[in-house]
Every structure is written in C-alpha cells, then in structure tokens.
Amino acid sequence: MVTVADVRSLARTLPRSSEHLIRDRVKFRVGAIVYVAFSRDETTMGFGYPKEDRDALIGGEPDLFFLPGTSDLRFHWVCCHLARLDDGYMTELVTEAWRMVVPTFLARQRLGT
C-alpha cells in the first residue's frame, strides 16, 4: 500500500515540485499547477493524466482507478485508491503527472527521454 509519505519521498526528488496543504489536503505542484493531490483522509490520490486516455486506464483497472468529481472532469485528472496501488505503479503515475506540468527540457534532464 502506498502512503502520502511514499509520494512525498518521490516528489521531493522532482525538480520544481513543491508540497502544499490546501483546505486540509496535501497537494504537490509545479508553480501553480497541481499534479498530485490526496483526499482529506489520504485514502485516494488524484493525479494529472491525459483526458483522452483516462477511460482506457479506468476501464482496464476499475477497482484501482476512478474518475474525479464532476467539477474536475474538465481537467486532465484521474483518481486511484491508495490501498490498491503498489510502489512501482505510484512512481510511474506520479512521474508522468509531473512530466505533464514541467518544460520538456526539464523532463528530459530528469528522465533521460
């Protein structure tokens, strides 16, 4: 099971990433753009994800992933249950969400792609 502390450990290594507590919710962002956010009870995590691909992600693993609330459907965003998420998958999802909000050159420097 992944925890906020696990995500924090990863996020601290990502350039330009910062942690914020907003309305009792832990969020990670680059500048003003949030790329990962936790529910108040820290049982679910929302993260940046391409809108055009999210139905396939959710359809492939409906016990793990789900759509955000109606007001957040306009964003590039998907949510997951932390209790069902393993560390490797979390690393991939958080890193890709971060990649969506940083300049390409910075992602290349960090990830070598």
Backbone as CSV, one residue per row, in Angstrom:
resi,resn,N_x,N_y,N_z,CA_x,CA_y,CA_z,C_x,C_y,C_z
1,MET,0.834,-1.190,0.000,0.000,0.000,0.000,0.875,1.248,0.000
2,VAL,0.522,2.193,-0.827,1.246,3.457,-0.945,0.670,4.458,0.053
3,THR,1.546,5.289,0.606,1.128,6.338,1.539,1.547,7.704,1.006
4,VAL,1.046,8.744,1.653,1.458,10.101,1.305,2.973,10.239,1.480
5,ALA,3.516,9.622,2.502,4.963,9.689,2.743,5.748,9.099,1.574
6,ASP,5.241,8.031,0.968,5.916,7.431,-0.188,5.932,8.407,-1.360
7,VAL,4.796,9.046,-1.613,4.707,10.013,-2.707,5.582,11.223,-2.401
8,ARG,5.580,11.657,-1.153,6.408,12.792,-0.738,7.890,12.507,-1.017
9,SER,8.334,11.299,-0.695,9.735,10.935,-0.930,10.100,11.055,-2.403
10,LEU,9.198,10.636,-3.268,9.436,10.753,-4.707,9.348,12.205,-5.155
11,ALA,8.290,12.895,-4.760,8.062,14.272,-5.218,9.209,15.204,-4.836
12,ARG,9.814,14.963,-3.701,10.948,15.813,-3.278,12.135,15.716,-4.219
13,THR,12.210,14.646,-4.996,13.321,14.485,-5.930,13.027,15.082,-7.298
14,LEU,11.796,15.476,-7.527,11.400,16.011,-8.836,11.622,17.522,-8.882
15,PRO,12.422,17.992,-9.832,12.705,19.422,-9.931,11.441,20.278,-10.009
16,ARG,11.481,21.399,-9.310,10.421,22.414,-9.259,9.162,21.969,-8.518
17,SER,9.161,20.775,-7.982,7.998,20.273,-7.257,7.970,20.852,-5.848
18,SER,6.766,21.177,-5.370,6.621,21.678,-4.004,5.349,21.105,-3.391
19,GLU,5.375,20.946,-2.075,4.242,20.397,-1.342,3.467,21.515,-0.674
20,HIS,2.142,21.386,-0.679,1.284,22.390,-0.066,0.130,21.713,0.647
21,LEU,-0.314,22.322,1.719,-1.508,21.877,2.427,-2.598,22.900,2.116
22,ILE,-3.597,22.480,1.343,-4.651,23.370,0.895,-5.993,22.765,1.301
23,ARG,-6.724,23.490,2.149,-8.013,23.008,2.664,-7.892,21.604,3.245
24,ASP,-6.878,21.402,4.062,-6.629,20.126,4.734,-6.302,18.980,3.778
25,ARG,-5.824,19.320,2.586,-5.441,18.297,1.615,-4.004,18.525,1.192
26,VAL,-3.222,17.445,1.181,-1.840,17.507,0.713,-1.857,17.513,-0.807
27,LYS,-1.135,18.488,-1.376,-1.048,18.604,-2.833,0.398,18.861,-3.223
28,PHE,0.762,18.349,-4.376,2.085,18.597,-4.935,1.873,19.339,-6.242
29,ARG,2.684,20.354,-6.440,2.519,21.158,-7.641,3.853,21.674,-8.145
30,VAL,3.800,22.141,-9.374,4.910,22.846,-10.011,4.351,24.215,-10.341
31,GLY,4.911,25.239,-9.717,4.337,26.572,-9.865,2.936,26.557,-9.286
32,ALA,1.955,26.954,-10.074,0.567,26.975,-9.616,-0.215,25.737,-10.060
33,ILE,0.435,24.834,-10.791,-0.269,23.680,-11.354,-0.110,22.462,-10.452
34,VAL,-1.227,21.953,-9.972,-1.238,20.755,-9.135,-1.121,19.535,-10.034
35,TYR,-0.205,18.621,-9.691,-0.091,17.391,-10.459,-0.442,16.155,-9.643
36,VAL,-0.481,16.258,-8.318,-0.928,15.171,-7.441,-1.636,15.795,-6.245
37,ALA,-2.752,15.194,-5.840,-3.489,15.667,-4.657,-4.111,14.462,-3.959
38,PHE,-4.198,14.549,-2.647,-4.774,13.473,-1.839,-6.105,13.899,-1.254
39,SER,-6.959,12.918,-1.004,-8.208,13.197,-0.301,-7.867,13.573,1.138
40,ARG,-8.792,14.191,1.822,-8.547,14.606,3.214,-8.181,13.434,4.109
41,ASP,-8.795,12.275,3.868,-8.489,11.097,4.693,-7.291,10.301,4.167
42,GLU,-6.690,10.784,3.090,-5.492,10.207,2.486,-5.681,8.762,2.035
43,THR,-6.879,8.416,1.599,-7.140,7.079,1.074,-7.146,7.051,-0.447
44,THR,-7.300,8.223,-1.062,-7.277,8.293,-2.521,-6.316,9.384,-2.979
45,MET,-5.836,9.215,-4.204,-4.905,10.167,-4.791,-5.406,10.516,-6.185
46,GLY,-5.453,11.808,-6.475,-5.731,12.280,-7.818,-4.425,12.695,-8.459
47,PHE,-4.338,12.547,-9.764,-3.083,12.873,-10.439,-3.366,13.281,-11.877
48,GLY,-2.457,14.070,-12.413,-2.581,14.504,-13.796,-2.486,13.319,-14.734
49,TYR,-3.385,13.297,-15.715,-3.419,12.201,-16.684,-4.162,12.707,-17.915
50,PRO,-3.693,12.357,-19.106,-4.351,12.858,-20.317,-5.830,12.460,-20.384
51,LYS,-6.693,13.430,-20.631,-8.139,13.179,-20.713,-8.480,12.098,-21.731
52,GLU,-7.800,12.137,-22.867,-8.127,11.210,-23.943,-7.771,9.756,-23.610
53,ASP,-6.952,9.536,-22.596,-6.534,8.183,-22.227,-7.166,7.673,-20.939
54,ARG,-7.870,8.514,-20.218,-8.319,8.105,-18.888,-9.407,7.040,-18.912
55,ASP,-10.299,7.039,-19.901,-11.320,5.995,-19.956,-10.686,4.609,-20.103
56,ALA,-9.636,4.527,-20.904,-8.937,3.248,-21.077,-8.249,2.825,-19.778
57,LEU,-7.645,3.776,-19.079,-6.982,3.466,-17.809,-7.999,2.944,-16.801
58,ILE,-9.107,3.644,-16.658,-10.143,3.247,-15.698,-10.784,1.929,-16.116
59,GLY,-11.059,1.778,-17.399,-11.665,0.544,-17.894,-10.789,-0.674,-17.708
60,GLY,-9.480,-0.472,-17.773,-8.537,-1.577,-17.604,-8.395,-2.036,-16.166
61,GLU,-8.575,-1.118,-15.227,-8.443,-1.453,-13.799,-9.470,-0.674,-12.983
62,PRO,-10.755,-1.008,-13.138,-11.809,-0.235,-12.467,-11.796,-0.350,-10.940
63,ASP,-11.130,-1.356,-10.388,-11.026,-1.471,-8.927,-9.962,-0.540,-8.357
64,LEU,-9.073,-0.066,-9.219,-7.987,0.812,-8.789,-8.267,2.270,-9.134
65,PHE,-8.691,2.533,-10.369,-8.854,3.902,-10.854,-10.317,4.312,-10.953
66,PHE,-10.561,5.618,-10.822,-11.904,6.155,-10.993,-11.821,7.617,-11.415
67,LEU,-12.917,8.100,-11.993,-12.979,9.490,-12.437,-13.061,10.430,-11.241
68,PRO,-12.561,11.645,-11.400,-12.716,12.646,-10.341,-14.168,13.120,-10.275
69,GLY,-14.462,13.946,-9.309,-15.801,14.527,-9.189,-16.174,15.309,-10.430
70,THR,-17.447,15.518,-10.622,-17.973,16.192,-11.810,-17.296,17.531,-12.083
71,SER,-17.047,18.308,-11.045,-16.446,19.634,-11.249,-15.003,19.553,-11.739
72,ASP,-14.345,18.398,-11.582,-12.954,18.246,-12.007,-12.795,17.472,-13.318
73,LEU,-13.891,17.074,-13.931,-13.805,16.317,-15.181,-13.194,17.132,-16.319
74,ARG,-13.252,18.437,-16.223,-12.688,19.288,-17.281,-11.162,19.269,-17.262
75,PHE,-10.573,18.827,-16.156,-9.115,18.780,-16.035,-8.567,17.442,-16.518
76,HIS,-7.282,17.433,-16.792,-6.564,16.201,-17.110,-6.288,15.512,-15.779
77,TRP,-7.226,14.680,-15.315,-7.165,14.188,-13.946,-7.824,12.822,-13.820
78,VAL,-7.226,11.944,-13.030,-7.766,10.627,-12.689,-7.477,10.406,-11.216
79,CYS,-8.258,9.558,-10.570,-8.055,9.242,-9.151,-7.822,7.745,-8.971
80,CYS,-7.195,7.390,-7.855,-6.964,5.979,-7.552,-7.071,5.732,-6.052
81,HIS,-7.287,4.471,-5.698,-7.337,4.037,-4.308,-5.926,3.667,-3.877
82,LEU,-5.387,4.343,-2.875,-4.013,4.093,-2.443,-3.810,2.673,-1.929
83,ALA,-4.814,2.094,-1.283,-4.678,0.748,-0.719,-4.437,-0.305,-1.805
84,ARG,-4.791,0.015,-3.041,-4.650,-0.943,-4.145,-3.478,-0.619,-5.063
85,LEU,-2.717,0.400,-4.723,-1.630,0.879,-5.577,-0.296,0.407,-5.026
86,ASP,0.560,-0.141,-5.899,1.889,-0.544,-5.434,2.907,0.563,-5.719
87,ASP,4.052,0.449,-5.120,5.074,1.498,-5.190,5.564,1.753,-6.611
88,GLY,5.769,0.704,-7.378,6.244,0.881,-8.751,5.253,1.630,-9.620
89,TYR,3.995,1.267,-9.499,2.941,1.933,-10.274,2.810,3.386,-9.825
90,MET,2.888,3.631,-8.513,2.821,5.001,-8.000,3.945,5.841,-8.597
91,THR,5.136,5.292,-8.632,6.281,6.024,-9.182,6.021,6.410,-10.636
92,GLU,5.496,5.494,-11.405,5.189,5.769,-12.812,4.116,6.850,-12.945
93,LEU,3.034,6.729,-12.197,1.930,7.679,-12.305,2.324,9.082,-11.858
94,VAL,3.018,9.177,-10.736,3.426,10.487,-10.213,4.448,11.137,-11.144
95,THR,5.392,10.355,-11.617,6.418,10.900,-12.512,5.795,11.396,-13.819
96,GLU,4.864,10.634,-14.362,4.206,11.056,-15.600,3.325,12.285,-15.374
97,ALA,2.667,12.361,-14.226,1.864,13.555,-13.909,2.770,14.779,-13.806
98,TRP,3.918,14.619,-13.169,4.896,15.702,-13.056,5.388,16.111,-14.447
99,ARG,5.654,15.123,-15.285,6.155,15.396,-16.637,5.166,16.270,-17.429
100,MET,3.876,16.098,-17.170,2.863,16.874,-17.884,2.918,18.367,-17.564
101,VAL,3.503,18.741,-16.427,3.447,20.140,-15.993,4.792,20.857,-15.994
102,VAL,5.852,20.172,-16.396,7.163,20.829,-16.449,7.577,21.006,-17.905
103,PRO,8.505,21.932,-18.151,9.015,22.086,-19.512,9.674,20.786,-19.998
104,THR,9.582,20.548,-21.287,10.123,19.323,-21.882,11.594,19.129,-21.556
105,PHE,12.383,20.199,-21.613,13.814,20.055,-21.354,14.070,19.547,-19.932
106,LEU,13.258,19.964,-18.989,13.441,19.540,-17.610,13.090,18.067,-17.439
107,ALA,12.020,17.641,-18.068,11.651,16.210,-18.035,12.751,15.372,-18.673
108,ARG,13.316,15.850,-19.755,14.407,15.112,-20.404,15.630,15.017,-19.507
109,GLN,15.961,16.119,-18.848,17.102,16.098,-17.924,16.898,15.073,-16.823
110,ARG,15.721,15.062,-16.253,15.424,14.182,-15.112,15.253,12.735,-15.529
111,LEU,14.533,12.508,-16.633,14.164,11.147,-17.014,14.988,10.575,-18.149
112,GLY,15.764,11.428,-18.799,16.624,10.951,-19.869,15.882,10.533,-21.123
113,THR,14.682,11.089,-21.326,13.926,10.719,-22.538,13.660,11.939,-23.372
